[in-house]
Amino acid sequence: MNISYKWLKEYVDFDLSPQQVCDALTSTGLEVDALEEVQSIRGGLKGLYVGKVLTCELHPNSDHLHVTTVDLGKGEPSQIVCGAPNVAAGQKVIVADLGCVLYDGDQEFVIKKSKLRGVESNGMICAEDEIGIGSSHDGIIVLPEDAVVGTPAAEYYNLESDWLIEVDITANRADALSHWGVARDLYAWLKQNGYETALHRPGVEDFSVDNNDLPIEVEIANTDACKRYACVSVTGCEVKESPDWLKNKLTTIGLRPINNIVDITNYVMMAYGQPLHTFDADMVKGHKIVVKTMPEGTPFVTLDGEEHKLSDRDLAICNAEEPMCIAGVFGGKGSGTYETTRNVVLESAYFHPTWIRKSARRHGLSTDASFRFERGIDPNGVIYALKQAALLCKELAGGKVSMEICDVYPEKIENAVVDLQYSYVHNLVGKDIPVETIKSICDTLEMKVLEENAEGLKLEVPAYRVDVQRPCDVVEDILRIYGYNNVEIPTQLKSSLVIKAEEDRKHKLQNVVSEQLVGAGFNEILNNSLTKTAYYGEDETVVKIMNPLSSDLGVMRQTLLYGGLESVEHNVKRKNANLRFFEFGNCYFFDPEKKNDDTPMQAYKEENFMGIWVTGKRVEGSWAHPNEDSSYFELAAHVQNILSRIGMKQGLMVQKKSENPNFSAGIVIENRGGKKLIEMGILSKKLLKQFDLQQPVYFAELNWTQLMKATKKNEVTFTEISKHPAVSRDLALLVDNAVEFAQIEQIARQTEKKLLKKVELFDVYEGKNLPEGKKSYAVNFILQDTEKTMNDKQIDAIMQKLIAQLKKQLNAELR
């Protein structure tokens, strides 16, 4: 929100400097982002002075130039060559001295000592358009005789710079989206800090009806969406350029002046926070305004020429036949004011914030009006703003008010009533604030005391404070005016001792694993939980956003995969192709079968996941090692290291082939209960093509929530290095092509749970000398008894039992 320092002074009395105003506003919660000096004339007329032409002679080498001597009040007169036809001796003029910067559109040039047709010139006698005070270029400016030589031009023209205060308004402070709203907060701060001040705004007592030549009927068909609608007609208006004072006000805060009627509505909105709209009265068919919704798909062309399809949830301002405006958002083609407009209808209304917000998002339209309506305006300021606009139309456009104000207000919006206990204020603030101070601040914030007793107050909060509905809201208001800096830091710290909980363990392990991966050359990434609808198609288990800002942010992610691929794509396209990424983040799921209106959250689930992406070269450009591509086995090693670090035991996991179409080859690791813990593999070329990736990408996704549950009861233990040797045995097994090593490992561990320490695959053979449909696995088994040395009989018994189970369950044969 841009605030003009001079404009602000019209509503509240103060002698603070612009910087002091910024500090005061920031302390009240209206944080100032920037302070900038704004000049109504570019350059502020610096380097320009009043001069007197002492002599004026024809240029010896030109038939239109003159050689003058000009007194600038600096002692020696300056010789200046001038080409204006009206220059003459004895004139008081405006002179650009040497070093002065003048502007021509976006171009600027410096006045330097020069020669014109062989004669030296030490300045420039200026015309109106050359210094920005007018548009005339017929000749130089000739000042009255009483102009004092040497006076700076800025002082002669009473040129004052303004200051633009850029305030960052938080979403809850809709009341501060105007100069009047900011003035109210500044007034409260000034009173609290002992300054002499007063708050005031122009009255509307002069408003009167001139005739009843153009009555407009109003009907509100949808009272949920439109709580109040008022209008008045003004006839005989002349649409023309606005006066300088109005144009200067708007340009200072960054608005472009259009014409007097449109500028009036913008001025009122920025002054008092009430958005207005002006209709050409001759286009209001039937002289009737109906506030209603239109059938789904109704075509509507806005003022910018774009066609929109109205939803049955879009509130429209209609005439007797057709929609004229999307209420509170954007006017329709033909609904505004034009050079031919003579009669206007001024609209001032209060629309339900939710309706306006949804319509603005639905159509991708964001205007100054919708920005205010969707946050909640003052329902009691509707008529004041309408009268101000009507009075300005009479003053600046010569119009006449041609109807009594039509104010349709079906159900009055009541002020909030809040019971405030003094003890509650003291406990929440952490300091005993004097009762009189509390009452004084409430009074300056226009909160009316309905009842008062020794314990507290019953307050009526004005309706424009949509964010103050509860006692804690009132305390926040009191504290920001009282001053957060006035609440001393206590000398004692009171705390409660707590024990480490499961969340602490999760956080610690997450940090440990993160450090482990960073040490292995990974970078951590962080992606948005909102993601593209197209990634999931028509999947019913997706958590959809009810009012998405765009299709790119339409659903909550169910996997970290796509966000990571976007990061990979971004880097690869910038010639950074060797990547190691990891991410911790939440994923979201919806179960349609659990949907229940009584317990709506029952159908939704949120789990924490970890994603790992590996792509590009594992080694590149090293003198000590040849270039080597990344591989699935590199990814698997990192995953295995993570499982070891968090204490996940191999015997608790079951491995099987992944059926996920996103993988061209992949595996799924589950716990004994069938819960998926990990899915990893090589991403399919079809998926990579969607992200314009040509190189292989290896991806693993770990369900961190489930892994934490699986390792919850793990205890840190140690065992001595066994004094007894381990025994290694190899088996060459002939199995069907469909058999996976994971099945062999699982059977082996189930068969011998105590003495089998390790199962590793060291060779796979398919081809000659093997029966069709068969392959050979060479598997190594490590056996060890920590209490004694194993003998051959014991070892053979275990191996025979392993062979028997493999043959029974997998039809395996020894080669």
Short mmCIF file of N, CA and C in Angstrom, two decimals, residues 217-348:
data_model
loop_
_atom_site.label_atom_id
_atom_site.label_comp_id
_atom_site.label_asym_id
_atom_site.label_seq_id
_atom_site.Cartn_x
_atom_site.Cartn_y
_atom_site.Cartn_z
N GLU A 217 -33.43 2.11 -9.80
CA GLU A 217 -33.97 1.10 -8.88
C GLU A 217 -32.90 0.04 -8.62
N VAL A 218 -32.83 -0.47 -7.38
CA VAL A 218 -31.84 -1.49 -7.02
C VAL A 218 -32.55 -2.68 -6.39
N GLU A 219 -32.12 -3.87 -6.83
CA GLU A 219 -32.64 -5.12 -6.26
C GLU A 219 -31.46 -6.04 -5.97
N ILE A 220 -31.40 -6.58 -4.73
CA ILE A 220 -30.37 -7.56 -4.38
C ILE A 220 -31.02 -8.93 -4.36
N ALA A 221 -30.68 -9.75 -5.36
CA ALA A 221 -31.27 -11.09 -5.44
C ALA A 221 -30.49 -12.09 -4.59
N ASN A 222 -29.21 -11.83 -4.36
CA ASN A 222 -28.38 -12.74 -3.57
C ASN A 222 -27.84 -11.96 -2.37
N THR A 223 -28.55 -12.07 -1.25
CA THR A 223 -28.18 -11.29 -0.07
C THR A 223 -27.03 -11.92 0.71
N ASP A 224 -26.68 -13.19 0.39
CA ASP A 224 -25.51 -13.80 1.03
C ASP A 224 -24.23 -13.18 0.50
N ALA A 225 -24.20 -12.95 -0.80
CA ALA A 225 -23.00 -12.42 -1.44
C ALA A 225 -22.91 -10.91 -1.38
N CYS A 226 -24.05 -10.24 -1.39
CA CYS A 226 -24.08 -8.77 -1.33
C CYS A 226 -24.85 -8.35 -0.10
N LYS A 227 -24.14 -7.81 0.88
CA LYS A 227 -24.77 -7.42 2.14
C LYS A 227 -25.36 -6.01 2.09
N ARG A 228 -24.77 -5.17 1.23
CA ARG A 228 -25.26 -3.79 1.14
C ARG A 228 -24.90 -3.23 -0.23
N TYR A 229 -25.86 -2.53 -0.83
CA TYR A 229 -25.61 -1.93 -2.14
C TYR A 229 -26.28 -0.56 -2.17
N ALA A 230 -25.48 0.46 -2.51
CA ALA A 230 -26.01 1.82 -2.59
C ALA A 230 -25.56 2.46 -3.90
N CYS A 231 -26.39 3.33 -4.42
CA CYS A 231 -26.01 4.04 -5.65
C CYS A 231 -26.70 5.40 -5.69
N VAL A 232 -26.15 6.27 -6.53
CA VAL A 232 -26.74 7.58 -6.76
C VAL A 232 -26.39 8.00 -8.19
N SER A 233 -27.28 8.72 -8.83
CA SER A 233 -27.02 9.16 -10.20
C SER A 233 -26.62 10.64 -10.20
N VAL A 234 -25.72 10.97 -11.12
CA VAL A 234 -25.27 12.35 -11.30
C VAL A 234 -25.39 12.67 -12.79
N THR A 235 -26.16 13.69 -13.13
CA THR A 235 -26.39 14.02 -14.54
C THR A 235 -25.62 15.29 -14.94
N GLY A 236 -25.46 15.45 -16.24
CA GLY A 236 -24.83 16.65 -16.79
C GLY A 236 -23.34 16.73 -16.51
N CYS A 237 -22.65 15.60 -16.41
CA CYS A 237 -21.21 15.59 -16.13
C CYS A 237 -20.41 15.85 -17.41
N GLU A 238 -19.32 16.56 -17.27
CA GLU A 238 -18.39 16.74 -18.37
C GLU A 238 -17.14 15.90 -18.09
N VAL A 239 -16.95 14.85 -18.88
CA VAL A 239 -15.79 13.98 -18.70
C VAL A 239 -14.58 14.66 -19.32
N LYS A 240 -13.58 14.94 -18.50
CA LYS A 240 -12.42 15.69 -18.98
C LYS A 240 -11.22 15.35 -18.10
N GLU A 241 -10.13 16.02 -18.36
CA GLU A 241 -8.92 15.82 -17.57
C GLU A 241 -9.12 16.32 -16.15
N SER A 242 -8.55 15.61 -15.18
CA SER A 242 -8.68 15.99 -13.78
C SER A 242 -7.80 17.20 -13.47
N PRO A 243 -8.14 17.94 -12.43
CA PRO A 243 -7.29 19.07 -12.03
C PRO A 243 -5.95 18.56 -11.50
N ASP A 244 -4.96 19.47 -11.45
CA ASP A 244 -3.61 19.07 -11.07
C ASP A 244 -3.55 18.45 -9.68
N TRP A 245 -4.31 19.00 -8.72
CA TRP A 245 -4.21 18.47 -7.36
C TRP A 245 -4.61 16.99 -7.29
N LEU A 246 -5.63 16.63 -8.08
CA LEU A 246 -6.08 15.24 -8.09
C LEU A 246 -5.09 14.35 -8.83
N LYS A 247 -4.61 14.83 -9.99
CA LYS A 247 -3.64 14.04 -10.74
C LYS A 247 -2.36 13.82 -9.92
N ASN A 248 -1.91 14.87 -9.22
CA ASN A 248 -0.69 14.76 -8.43
C ASN A 248 -0.85 13.73 -7.31
N LYS A 249 -2.02 13.72 -6.68
CA LYS A 249 -2.26 12.75 -5.61
C LYS A 249 -2.16 11.32 -6.12
N LEU A 250 -2.78 11.08 -7.27
CA LEU A 250 -2.79 9.72 -7.81
C LEU A 250 -1.42 9.30 -8.33
N THR A 251 -0.75 10.20 -9.05
CA THR A 251 0.57 9.83 -9.59
C THR A 251 1.59 9.61 -8.47
N THR A 252 1.46 10.35 -7.38
CA THR A 252 2.39 10.18 -6.27
C THR A 252 2.35 8.75 -5.73
N ILE A 253 1.15 8.16 -5.65
CA ILE A 253 1.03 6.80 -5.10
C ILE A 253 1.06 5.73 -6.20
N GLY A 254 1.37 6.15 -7.43
CA GLY A 254 1.59 5.18 -8.49
C GLY A 254 0.40 4.85 -9.35
N LEU A 255 -0.67 5.66 -9.30
CA LEU A 255 -1.84 5.43 -10.15
C LEU A 255 -1.81 6.38 -11.33
N ARG A 256 -2.26 5.89 -12.48
CA ARG A 256 -2.28 6.71 -13.69
C ARG A 256 -3.62 7.43 -13.80
N PRO A 257 -3.62 8.77 -13.85
CA PRO A 257 -4.87 9.50 -14.05
C PRO A 257 -5.49 9.15 -15.40
N ILE A 258 -6.83 9.04 -15.45
CA ILE A 258 -7.53 8.68 -16.69
C ILE A 258 -8.46 9.80 -17.12
N ASN A 259 -9.48 10.06 -16.34
CA ASN A 259 -10.34 11.22 -16.53
C ASN A 259 -10.94 11.57 -15.18
N ASN A 260 -11.61 12.70 -15.10
CA ASN A 260 -12.05 13.19 -13.80
C ASN A 260 -12.99 12.21 -13.08
N ILE A 261 -13.88 11.54 -13.81
CA ILE A 261 -14.84 10.64 -13.16
C ILE A 261 -14.12 9.40 -12.60
N VAL A 262 -13.30 8.76 -13.44
CA VAL A 262 -12.57 7.57 -12.97
C VAL A 262 -11.59 7.95 -11.86
N ASP A 263 -10.95 9.10 -12.00
CA ASP A 263 -9.98 9.53 -10.98
C ASP A 263 -10.65 9.78 -9.64
N ILE A 264 -11.89 10.25 -9.67
CA ILE A 264 -12.63 10.48 -8.42
C ILE A 264 -12.83 9.16 -7.68
N THR A 265 -13.23 8.11 -8.40
CA THR A 265 -13.47 6.82 -7.74
C THR A 265 -12.16 6.26 -7.19
N ASN A 266 -11.07 6.41 -7.93
CA ASN A 266 -9.78 5.92 -7.43
C ASN A 266 -9.32 6.73 -6.22
N TYR A 267 -9.56 8.03 -6.27
CA TYR A 267 -9.18 8.89 -5.15
C TYR A 267 -9.94 8.50 -3.88
N VAL A 268 -11.24 8.29 -3.99
CA VAL A 268 -12.05 7.92 -2.82
C VAL A 268 -11.59 6.57 -2.25
N MET A 269 -11.31 5.62 -3.14
CA MET A 269 -10.85 4.31 -2.68
C MET A 269 -9.54 4.41 -1.92
N MET A 270 -8.58 5.16 -2.47
CA MET A 270 -7.29 5.28 -1.82
C MET A 270 -7.34 6.17 -0.58
N ALA A 271 -8.31 7.05 -0.55
CA ALA A 271 -8.44 7.94 0.60
C ALA A 271 -9.14 7.25 1.76
N TYR A 272 -10.26 6.54 1.48
CA TYR A 272 -11.11 6.02 2.56
C TYR A 272 -11.28 4.50 2.54
N GLY A 273 -10.71 3.82 1.54
CA GLY A 273 -10.74 2.36 1.52
C GLY A 273 -12.00 1.74 0.95
N GLN A 274 -12.91 2.55 0.40
CA GLN A 274 -14.15 2.04 -0.16
C GLN A 274 -14.05 2.01 -1.70
N PRO A 275 -13.97 0.82 -2.30
CA PRO A 275 -13.97 0.76 -3.76
C PRO A 275 -15.30 1.23 -4.33
N LEU A 276 -15.25 1.97 -5.42
CA LEU A 276 -16.46 2.46 -6.10
C LEU A 276 -16.40 2.02 -7.56
N HIS A 277 -17.55 2.02 -8.20
CA HIS A 277 -17.58 1.80 -9.65
C HIS A 277 -18.57 2.80 -10.25
N THR A 278 -18.23 3.27 -11.45
CA THR A 278 -19.09 4.24 -12.13
C THR A 278 -19.62 3.64 -13.42
N PHE A 279 -20.93 3.69 -13.59
CA PHE A 279 -21.57 3.23 -14.82
C PHE A 279 -22.04 4.44 -15.63
N ASP A 280 -21.95 4.31 -16.93
CA ASP A 280 -22.61 5.27 -17.81
C ASP A 280 -24.11 5.03 -17.65
N ALA A 281 -24.83 5.99 -17.13
CA ALA A 281 -26.25 5.79 -16.80
C ALA A 281 -27.08 5.41 -18.03
N ASP A 282 -26.66 5.87 -19.19
CA ASP A 282 -27.43 5.55 -20.40
C ASP A 282 -27.28 4.09 -20.80
N MET A 283 -26.31 3.39 -20.22
CA MET A 283 -26.11 1.97 -20.51
C MET A 283 -26.75 1.08 -19.45
N VAL A 284 -27.31 1.67 -18.42
CA VAL A 284 -28.04 0.90 -17.41
C VAL A 284 -29.47 0.72 -17.92
N LYS A 285 -29.67 -0.36 -18.65
CA LYS A 285 -30.96 -0.57 -19.32
C LYS A 285 -32.07 -0.75 -18.29
N GLY A 286 -33.18 -0.08 -18.57
CA GLY A 286 -34.31 -0.15 -17.67
C GLY A 286 -34.13 0.68 -16.42
N HIS A 287 -32.99 1.41 -16.34
CA HIS A 287 -32.68 2.20 -15.14
C HIS A 287 -32.87 1.36 -13.87
N LYS A 288 -32.41 0.12 -13.96
CA LYS A 288 -32.54 -0.81 -12.84
C LYS A 288 -31.24 -1.60 -12.69
N ILE A 289 -30.81 -1.76 -11.45
CA ILE A 289 -29.62 -2.56 -11.14
C ILE A 289 -30.05 -3.76 -10.32
N VAL A 290 -29.66 -4.96 -10.79
CA VAL A 290 -29.98 -6.20 -10.08
C VAL A 290 -28.66 -6.88 -9.72
N VAL A 291 -28.49 -7.20 -8.44
CA VAL A 291 -27.28 -7.88 -7.97
C VAL A 291 -27.62 -9.35 -7.81
N LYS A 292 -27.06 -10.17 -8.70
CA LYS A 292 -27.44 -11.59 -8.71
C LYS A 292 -26.34 -12.43 -9.36
N THR A 293 -26.51 -13.74 -9.31
CA THR A 293 -25.62 -14.65 -10.03
C THR A 293 -26.26 -14.99 -11.37
N MET A 294 -25.41 -15.36 -12.31
CA MET A 294 -25.87 -15.72 -13.65
C MET A 294 -25.72 -17.23 -13.86
N PRO A 295 -26.41 -17.79 -14.86
CA PRO A 295 -26.27 -19.22 -15.14
C PRO A 295 -24.83 -19.58 -15.49
N GLU A 296 -24.44 -20.81 -15.14
CA GLU A 296 -23.09 -21.31 -15.43
C GLU A 296 -22.78 -21.17 -16.92
N GLY A 297 -21.59 -20.58 -17.21
CA GLY A 297 -21.15 -20.47 -18.59
C GLY A 297 -21.61 -19.23 -19.32
N THR A 298 -22.28 -18.31 -18.63
CA THR A 298 -22.72 -17.07 -19.28
C THR A 298 -21.52 -16.28 -19.78
N PRO A 299 -21.45 -15.95 -21.09
CA PRO A 299 -20.30 -15.20 -21.60
C PRO A 299 -20.33 -13.76 -21.10
N PHE A 300 -19.13 -13.22 -20.82
CA PHE A 300 -19.04 -11.85 -20.30
C PHE A 300 -17.71 -11.27 -20.73
N VAL A 301 -17.75 -10.08 -21.33
CA VAL A 301 -16.54 -9.41 -21.81
C VAL A 301 -16.20 -8.27 -20.86
N THR A 302 -14.99 -8.31 -20.30
CA THR A 302 -14.57 -7.28 -19.35
C THR A 302 -14.05 -6.04 -20.08
N LEU A 303 -13.77 -5.00 -19.32
CA LEU A 303 -13.34 -3.72 -19.89
C LEU A 303 -12.08 -3.83 -20.73
N ASP A 304 -11.24 -4.84 -20.41
CA ASP A 304 -10.00 -5.00 -21.17
C ASP A 304 -10.19 -5.80 -22.46
N GLY A 305 -11.46 -6.14 -22.78
CA GLY A 305 -11.75 -6.84 -24.02
C GLY A 305 -11.67 -8.35 -23.95
N GLU A 306 -11.31 -8.90 -22.78
CA GLU A 306 -11.20 -10.35 -22.64
C GLU A 306 -12.57 -10.96 -22.33
N GLU A 307 -12.85 -12.11 -22.97
CA GLU A 307 -14.12 -12.79 -22.71
C GLU A 307 -13.93 -13.81 -21.60
N HIS A 308 -14.90 -13.85 -20.67
CA HIS A 308 -14.89 -14.79 -19.56
C HIS A 308 -16.21 -15.54 -19.55
N LYS A 309 -16.18 -16.73 -18.99
CA LYS A 309 -17.40 -17.51 -18.78
C LYS A 309 -17.74 -17.43 -17.30
N LEU A 310 -18.89 -16.83 -17.01
CA LEU A 310 -19.28 -16.65 -15.62
C LEU A 310 -19.70 -17.98 -15.00
N SER A 311 -19.33 -18.16 -13.75
CA SER A 311 -19.79 -19.31 -12.97
C SER A 311 -21.08 -18.94 -12.25
N ASP A 312 -21.82 -19.95 -11.84
CA ASP A 312 -23.02 -19.65 -11.05
C ASP A 312 -22.67 -19.23 -9.63
N ARG A 313 -21.34 -19.15 -9.34
CA ARG A 313 -20.88 -18.63 -8.05
C ARG A 313 -20.22 -17.27 -8.21
N ASP A 314 -20.36 -16.66 -9.38
CA ASP A 314 -19.86 -15.30 -9.60
C ASP A 314 -21.00 -14.32 -9.40
N LEU A 315 -20.82 -13.37 -8.51
CA LEU A 315 -21.84 -12.34 -8.32
C LEU A 315 -21.70 -11.29 -9.41
N ALA A 316 -22.80 -10.95 -10.05
CA ALA A 316 -22.78 -9.99 -11.15
C ALA A 316 -23.67 -8.80 -10.84
N ILE A 317 -23.24 -7.63 -11.30
CA ILE A 317 -24.07 -6.42 -11.25
C ILE A 317 -24.73 -6.31 -12.62
N CYS A 318 -26.02 -6.44 -12.66
CA CYS A 318 -26.75 -6.51 -13.93
C CYS A 318 -27.70 -5.32 -14.07
N ASN A 319 -27.99 -5.00 -15.34
CA ASN A 319 -29.10 -4.07 -15.59
C ASN A 319 -30.35 -4.92 -15.80
N ALA A 320 -31.39 -4.35 -16.37
CA ALA A 320 -32.64 -5.09 -16.53
C ALA A 320 -32.51 -6.25 -17.50
N GLU A 321 -31.41 -6.28 -18.30
CA GLU A 321 -31.30 -7.31 -19.34
C GLU A 321 -30.05 -8.17 -19.26
N GLU A 322 -28.92 -7.62 -18.80
CA GLU A 322 -27.65 -8.34 -18.94
C GLU A 322 -26.68 -7.92 -17.85
N PRO A 323 -25.63 -8.76 -17.63
CA PRO A 323 -24.62 -8.39 -16.63
C PRO A 323 -23.76 -7.22 -17.11
N MET A 324 -23.42 -6.33 -16.20
CA MET A 324 -22.57 -5.19 -16.52
C MET A 324 -21.20 -5.27 -15.86
N CYS A 325 -21.10 -6.10 -14.82
CA CYS A 325 -19.88 -6.06 -14.01
C CYS A 325 -19.78 -7.34 -13.18
N ILE A 326 -18.56 -7.89 -13.03
CA ILE A 326 -18.32 -8.93 -12.04
C ILE A 326 -18.13 -8.20 -10.71
N ALA A 327 -19.07 -8.38 -9.83
CA ALA A 327 -19.14 -7.56 -8.61
C ALA A 327 -17.82 -7.55 -7.86
N GLY A 328 -17.34 -6.34 -7.58
CA GLY A 328 -16.15 -6.16 -6.76
C GLY A 328 -14.85 -6.54 -7.42
N VAL A 329 -14.89 -6.98 -8.70
CA VAL A 329 -13.68 -7.46 -9.35
C VAL A 329 -13.34 -6.64 -10.59
N PHE A 330 -14.25 -6.65 -11.59
CA PHE A 330 -13.92 -6.01 -12.87
C PHE A 330 -15.20 -5.59 -13.57
N GLY A 331 -15.15 -4.41 -14.19
CA GLY A 331 -16.29 -3.92 -14.96
C GLY A 331 -16.36 -4.58 -16.33
N GLY A 332 -17.54 -4.54 -16.92
CA GLY A 332 -17.73 -5.12 -18.24
C GLY A 332 -17.59 -4.07 -19.33
N LYS A 333 -17.39 -4.58 -20.54
CA LYS A 333 -17.26 -3.69 -21.69
C LYS A 333 -18.55 -2.88 -21.85
N GLY A 334 -18.41 -1.58 -21.90
CA GLY A 334 -19.59 -0.73 -22.03
C GLY A 334 -20.16 -0.26 -20.71
N SER A 335 -19.55 -0.72 -19.58
CA SER A 335 -20.10 -0.33 -18.28
C SER A 335 -19.39 0.86 -17.67
N GLY A 336 -18.30 1.32 -18.28
CA GLY A 336 -17.51 2.38 -17.68
C GLY A 336 -17.96 3.76 -18.09
N THR A 337 -17.02 4.71 -18.06
CA THR A 337 -17.30 6.08 -18.49
C THR A 337 -16.41 6.42 -19.67
N TYR A 338 -16.96 7.20 -20.58
CA TYR A 338 -16.25 7.53 -21.82
C TYR A 338 -16.37 9.03 -22.06
N GLU A 339 -15.68 9.52 -23.09
CA GLU A 339 -15.71 10.95 -23.39
C GLU A 339 -17.13 11.43 -23.69
N THR A 340 -17.95 10.52 -24.20
CA THR A 340 -19.34 10.89 -24.54
C THR A 340 -20.29 10.79 -23.36
N THR A 341 -19.80 10.26 -22.24
CA THR A 341 -20.67 10.07 -21.08
C THR A 341 -21.08 11.42 -20.49
N ARG A 342 -22.36 11.53 -20.19
CA ARG A 342 -22.87 12.75 -19.57
C ARG A 342 -23.57 12.46 -18.23
N ASN A 343 -24.16 11.30 -18.15
CA ASN A 343 -24.87 10.92 -16.93
C ASN A 343 -24.23 9.65 -16.35
N VAL A 344 -23.96 9.66 -15.06
CA VAL A 344 -23.29 8.51 -14.44
C VAL A 344 -24.08 8.00 -13.25
N VAL A 345 -23.85 6.71 -12.94
CA VAL A 345 -24.38 6.10 -11.72
C VAL A 345 -23.19 5.65 -10.88
N LEU A 346 -23.10 6.16 -9.69
CA LEU A 346 -22.02 5.80 -8.77
C LEU A 346 -22.46 4.64 -7.89
N GLU A 347 -21.64 3.60 -7.84
CA GLU A 347 -21.94 2.41 -7.03
C GLU A 347 -21.02 2.35 -5.83
N SER A 348 -21.58 2.07 -4.66
CA SER A 348 -20.80 1.85 -3.45
C SER A 348 -21.47 0.69 -2.71
#
